[in-house]
């Protein structure tokens, strides 16, 4: 099955810093999503981005499907950005496969 | 508002006492699924359904049952819960195929089996 690798596994940032999270996947996919799991455990949809670039406020994402990777950019980080960021992919009707996540801690 | 709802959000129960976690979506999605999330193991799919009366096993189906009698509902049933089913459970839905098959998750159910 499809393998999803995320890096780095852990990241500690000072408030106001920028960061880039990476997601590599092992096969062609027709769906890629980024999620933020907040400290209460809820999975928040950030981006649905099978290809191209999208932006939403301080967050943006780019997927290069031909090279099988996606990047999530967080600019001017805030303490409320803390949590775990997951990349997940699927192809056709297969299940959504998750990476192990990047745990982000933003300190004031 | 488009959403996936789950109930209950928190549940503490005892070994062997049957329970049901409900899941409902209002987006007319064909595909629904259940995941469990455990530390160090990530999110793993339990069961999924591609349409009414069509269900299939995911990666970790043992100890669980599901049913899909209506398109909007996909309950998860634990006939005889055991402590190793203590976990955080998520229900999810999406379109079956085509453009825009973004997957949406419910808020999660924290289950503790004593």
Coordinates of N, CA, C and O in Angstrom, one line a residue, chain A residues 2-95:
Chain A
X2 N 0.2 2.4 -0.1 CA 0.9 3.7 -0.1 C 1.5 3.9 1.2 O 0.9 3.7 2.3
X3 N 2.8 4.4 1.2 CA 3.5 4.8 2.4 C 3.6 6.3 2.4 O 3.8 7.0 1.4
X4 N 3.4 6.9 3.6 CA 3.4 8.3 3.8 C 4.4 8.7 4.9 O 4.3 8.1 6.0
X5 N 5.4 9.5 4.6 CA 6.4 9.9 5.5 C 6.4 11.4 5.8 O 6.4 12.1 4.8
X6 N 6.4 11.8 7.0 CA 6.4 13.2 7.3 C 7.6 13.6 8.1 O 8.2 12.8 8.9
X7 N 8.1 14.8 7.8 CA 9.3 15.3 8.6 C 9.1 16.8 8.8 O 8.4 17.5 8.0
X8 N 9.7 17.3 9.9 CA 10.3 16.5 10.9 C 9.3 15.9 11.8 O 8.1 16.3 11.8
X9 N 9.6 14.9 12.7 CA 8.6 14.4 13.6 C 8.3 15.3 14.7 O 7.1 15.3 15.2
X10 N 9.2 16.1 15.1 CA 8.9 17.1 16.2 C 9.6 18.4 15.8 O 10.6 18.5 15.2
X11 N 8.9 19.5 16.2 CA 9.4 20.9 15.9 C 9.0 21.8 17.0 O 7.8 21.8 17.4
X12 N 10.0 22.6 17.5 CA 9.7 23.6 18.5 C 10.1 24.9 17.9 O 11.2 25.1 17.4
X13 N 9.1 25.8 18.0 CA 9.3 27.2 17.4 C 9.0 28.3 18.5 O 8.2 28.1 19.3
X14 N 9.7 29.4 18.3 CA 9.4 30.6 19.0 C 8.2 31.2 18.3 O 8.2 31.2 17.1
X15 N 7.4 31.8 19.1 CA 6.2 32.5 18.5 C 6.7 33.5 17.5 O 7.7 34.3 17.7
X16 N 6.1 33.6 16.3 CA 6.5 34.5 15.3 C 7.4 33.9 14.2 O 7.6 34.5 13.1
X17 N 8.0 32.7 14.5 CA 8.8 32.1 13.5 C 8.0 31.4 12.4 O 6.8 31.2 12.5
X18 N 8.7 31.1 11.3 CA 8.1 30.4 10.2 C 8.6 28.9 10.2 O 9.7 28.6 10.7
X19 N 7.8 28.1 9.5 CA 8.2 26.7 9.5 C 7.7 26.0 8.2 O 6.7 26.5 7.6
X20 N 8.4 24.9 7.8 CA 8.0 24.1 6.7 C 7.9 22.7 7.1 O 8.9 22.1 7.6
X21 N 6.8 22.1 6.8 CA 6.6 20.6 7.1 C 6.5 19.9 5.8 O 5.9 20.4 4.9
X22 N 7.1 18.7 5.8 CA 7.1 18.0 4.5 C 6.4 16.7 4.6 O 6.4 16.0 5.7
X23 N 5.8 16.3 3.5 CA 5.1 15.0 3.4 C 5.6 14.3 2.1 O 5.4 14.9 1.0
X24 N 6.1 13.1 2.2 CA 6.5 12.3 1.0 C 5.6 11.1 0.9 O 5.3 10.5 1.9
X25 N 5.2 10.8 -0.3 CA 4.3 9.6 -0.5 C 4.9 8.7 -1.6 O 5.5 9.2 -2.5
X26 N 4.6 7.4 -1.5 CA 5.3 6.5 -2.2 C 4.7 6.1 -3.6 O 5.3 5.5 -4.4
X27 N 3.5 6.6 -3.9 CA 2.8 6.2 -5.1 C 1.9 7.3 -5.6 O 1.7 8.3 -4.8
X28 N 1.4 7.2 -6.8 CA 0.5 8.3 -7.3 C -0.8 8.3 -6.5 O -1.3 7.3 -6.1
X29 N -1.3 9.5 -6.2 CA -2.5 9.7 -5.4 C -3.4 10.7 -6.1 O -2.9 11.5 -6.9
X30 N -4.7 10.6 -5.9 CA -5.5 11.7 -6.4 C -6.2 12.5 -5.3 O -7.1 13.2 -5.6
X31 N -5.7 12.3 -4.1 CA -6.2 13.1 -3.0 C -5.1 13.3 -2.0 O -4.4 12.3 -1.6
X32 N -4.8 14.5 -1.6 CA -3.9 14.7 -0.5 C -4.5 15.8 0.4 O -5.0 16.8 0.0
X33 N -4.5 15.5 1.7 CA -5.0 16.5 2.7 C -4.1 16.7 3.8 O -3.3 15.8 4.2
X34 N -4.1 17.9 4.3 CA -3.4 18.3 5.6 C -4.4 18.5 6.7 O -5.4 19.2 6.4
X35 N -4.1 18.0 7.8 CA -5.0 18.2 9.0 C -4.1 18.7 10.2 O -2.9 18.4 10.3
X36 N -4.8 19.4 11.0 CA -4.2 19.8 12.3 C -5.0 19.2 13.4 O -6.3 19.3 13.5
X37 N -4.4 18.4 14.3 CA -5.0 17.8 15.4 C -4.7 18.7 16.6 O -3.6 18.8 17.1
X38 N -5.8 19.3 17.1 CA -5.5 20.3 18.2 C -5.4 19.5 19.6 O -5.5 18.3 19.6
X39 N -5.0 20.3 20.6 CA -4.8 19.6 21.9 C -6.0 18.9 22.5 O -5.9 18.0 23.3
X40 N -7.2 19.2 22.0 CA -8.4 18.5 22.4 C -8.7 17.2 21.5 O -9.7 16.5 21.8
X41 N -7.8 17.0 20.6 CA -7.9 15.8 19.8 C -8.7 15.9 18.5 O -8.8 14.9 17.7
X42 N -9.3 17.0 18.2 CA -10.1 17.2 17.0 C -9.2 17.3 15.8 O -8.1 18.0 15.8
X43 N -9.6 16.7 14.7 CA -8.9 16.8 13.4 C -9.5 17.9 12.6 O -10.7 17.8 12.2
X44 N -8.7 18.9 12.3 CA -9.2 20.1 11.6 C -8.7 20.0 10.2 O -7.5 19.9 10.0
X45 N -9.6 20.1 9.2 CA -9.1 20.1 7.8 C -8.4 21.4 7.5 O -9.0 22.5 7.7
X46 N -7.2 21.3 7.0 CA -6.5 22.5 6.6 C -6.5 22.7 5.1 O -6.9 23.8 4.7
X47 N -6.1 21.7 4.4 CA -6.1 21.8 2.9 C -6.5 20.5 2.3 O -6.1 19.4 2.8
X48 N -7.2 20.6 1.2 CA -7.4 19.5 0.3 C -6.6 19.9 -1.0 O -7.0 20.9 -1.6
X49 N -5.5 19.2 -1.2 CA -4.5 19.8 -2.2 C -3.8 18.6 -3.0 O -2.7 18.4 -2.7
X50 N -4.6 18.0 -3.9 CA -3.9 16.9 -4.7 C -2.8 17.4 -5.6 O -1.9 16.7 -6.0
X51 N -2.9 18.7 -5.9 CA -1.8 19.3 -6.7 C -1.9 20.8 -6.6 O -2.9 21.3 -6.2
X52 N -0.8 21.5 -6.9 CA -0.8 23.0 -6.9 C -0.5 23.6 -5.6 O 0.0 23.0 -4.7
X53 N -0.9 24.8 -5.4 CA -0.6 25.6 -4.2 C -1.9 26.3 -3.8 O -2.7 26.8 -4.6
X54 N -2.1 26.3 -2.5 CA -3.3 27.0 -1.9 C -2.8 27.8 -0.7 O -1.8 27.4 0.0
X55 N -3.5 28.8 -0.3 CA -3.2 29.6 0.8 C -4.4 29.9 1.6 O -5.5 30.1 1.1
X56 N -4.3 29.9 3.0 CA -5.4 30.2 3.8 C -4.8 31.0 5.0 O -4.3 30.4 6.0
X57 N -4.8 32.3 4.9 CA -4.2 33.1 6.0 C -2.7 32.9 6.1 O -2.0 33.1 5.2
X58 N -2.3 32.5 7.3 CA -0.8 32.3 7.6 C -0.4 31.0 7.1 O 0.8 30.7 7.1
X59 N -1.3 30.1 6.7 CA -0.9 28.8 6.2 C -1.0 28.7 4.7 O -1.9 29.3 4.1
X60 N -0.1 28.0 4.1 CA -0.1 27.7 2.7 C 0.4 26.3 2.5 O 1.1 25.7 3.3
X61 N 0.0 25.7 1.3 CA 0.5 24.3 1.0 C 0.8 24.2 -0.4 O 0.1 24.9 -1.3
X62 N 1.7 23.4 -0.8 CA 2.1 23.1 -2.1 C 2.2 21.6 -2.3 O 2.9 21.0 -1.5
X63 N 1.6 21.0 -3.3 CA 1.8 19.6 -3.7 C 2.4 19.5 -5.1 O 1.8 20.1 -6.0
X64 N 3.5 18.8 -5.2 CA 4.1 18.5 -6.5 C 3.8 17.0 -6.7 O 4.6 16.1 -6.3
X65 N 2.7 16.7 -7.4 CA 2.3 15.3 -7.5 C 3.3 14.4 -8.3 O 3.5 13.3 -7.9
X66 N 3.9 15.0 -9.3 CA 4.8 14.2 -10.1 C 6.0 13.8 -9.3 O 6.7 12.8 -9.7
X67 N 6.4 14.6 -8.3 CA 7.6 14.3 -7.5 C 7.2 13.7 -6.1 O 8.0 13.4 -5.3
X68 N 5.9 13.5 -5.9 CA 5.3 12.8 -4.8 C 5.7 13.4 -3.4 O 6.2 12.7 -2.5
X69 N 5.5 14.7 -3.3 CA 5.7 15.4 -2.1 C 4.7 16.6 -1.9 O 4.2 17.1 -2.9
X70 N 4.5 16.9 -0.7 CA 3.7 18.1 -0.4 C 4.4 18.9 0.8 O 5.0 18.2 1.6
X71 N 4.3 20.2 0.8 CA 4.8 21.0 1.8 C 3.7 21.9 2.5 O 2.9 22.4 1.7
X72 N 3.8 22.0 3.8 CA 2.9 22.9 4.5 C 3.7 24.0 5.1 O 4.7 23.7 5.9
X73 N 3.4 25.2 4.8 CA 4.1 26.4 5.3 C 3.3 27.1 6.4 O 2.1 27.3 6.2
X74 N 3.9 27.3 7.5 CA 3.3 28.1 8.6 C 4.1 29.3 8.8 O 5.3 29.3 9.1
X75 N 3.5 30.5 8.6 CA 4.2 31.7 8.8 C 3.8 32.4 10.1 O 2.6 32.2 10.5
X76 N 4.6 33.2 10.7 CA 4.3 34.0 11.9 C 3.6 33.1 12.9 O 2.5 33.5 13.3
X77 N 4.2 32.0 13.3 CA 3.5 31.0 14.1 C 3.0 31.6 15.4 O 3.6 32.6 16.0
X78 N 1.9 31.1 15.9 CA 1.2 31.5 17.2 C 1.1 30.2 18.0 O 1.1 29.1 17.6
X79 N 0.9 30.5 19.3 CA 0.8 29.4 20.3 C -0.4 28.5 19.9 O -0.3 27.3 20.1
X80 N -1.4 29.1 19.3 CA -2.6 28.3 18.9 C -2.3 27.3 17.8 O -3.1 26.5 17.4
X81 N -1.2 27.5 17.1 CA -0.8 26.6 16.0 C -0.2 25.3 16.6 O 0.0 24.3 15.8
X82 N 0.0 25.2 17.9 CA 0.6 24.0 18.5 C -0.4 22.8 18.2 O -1.6 23.0 18.1
X83 N 0.2 21.6 18.2 CA -0.6 20.4 17.9 C 0.2 19.5 17.0 O 1.4 19.6 16.8
X84 N -0.5 18.5 16.4 CA 0.1 17.6 15.5 C -0.5 17.8 14.1 O -1.7 18.0 13.9
X85 N 0.4 17.9 13.1 CA 0.0 18.1 11.7 C 0.1 16.8 11.0 O 1.2 16.2 11.0
X86 N -1.0 16.4 10.4 CA -1.0 15.1 9.6 C -1.1 15.4 8.1 O -2.0 16.3 7.7
X87 N -0.4 14.6 7.3 CA -0.7 14.5 5.9 C -1.3 13.2 5.7 O -1.0 12.2 6.3
X88 N -2.3 13.2 4.7 CA -3.0 11.9 4.4 C -3.3 11.9 3.0 O -3.6 12.9 2.3
X89 N -3.2 10.7 2.4 CA -3.4 10.5 0.9 C -4.3 9.3 0.7 O -4.4 8.4 1.5
X90 N -4.9 9.3 -0.5 CA -5.5 8.1 -1.0 C -5.6 8.2 -2.5 O -5.5 9.3 -3.1
X91 N -5.9 7.1 -3.1 CA -6.0 7.0 -4.6 C -7.3 6.2 -4.9 O -7.5 5.1 -4.3
X92 N -8.2 6.7 -5.7 CA -9.4 6.0 -6.0 C -10.3 5.8 -4.8 O -10.5 6.8 -4.0
X93 N -10.7 4.6 -4.6 CA -11.6 4.3 -3.4 C -10.9 3.7 -2.3 O -11.5 3.2 -1.3
X94 N -9.5 3.8 -2.3 CA -8.8 3.2 -1.2 C -8.9 4.1 0.1 O -9.4 5.3 0.0
X95 N -8.6 3.5 1.3 CA -8.7 4.3 2.5 C -7.7 5.5 2.5 O -6.7 5.4 1.9

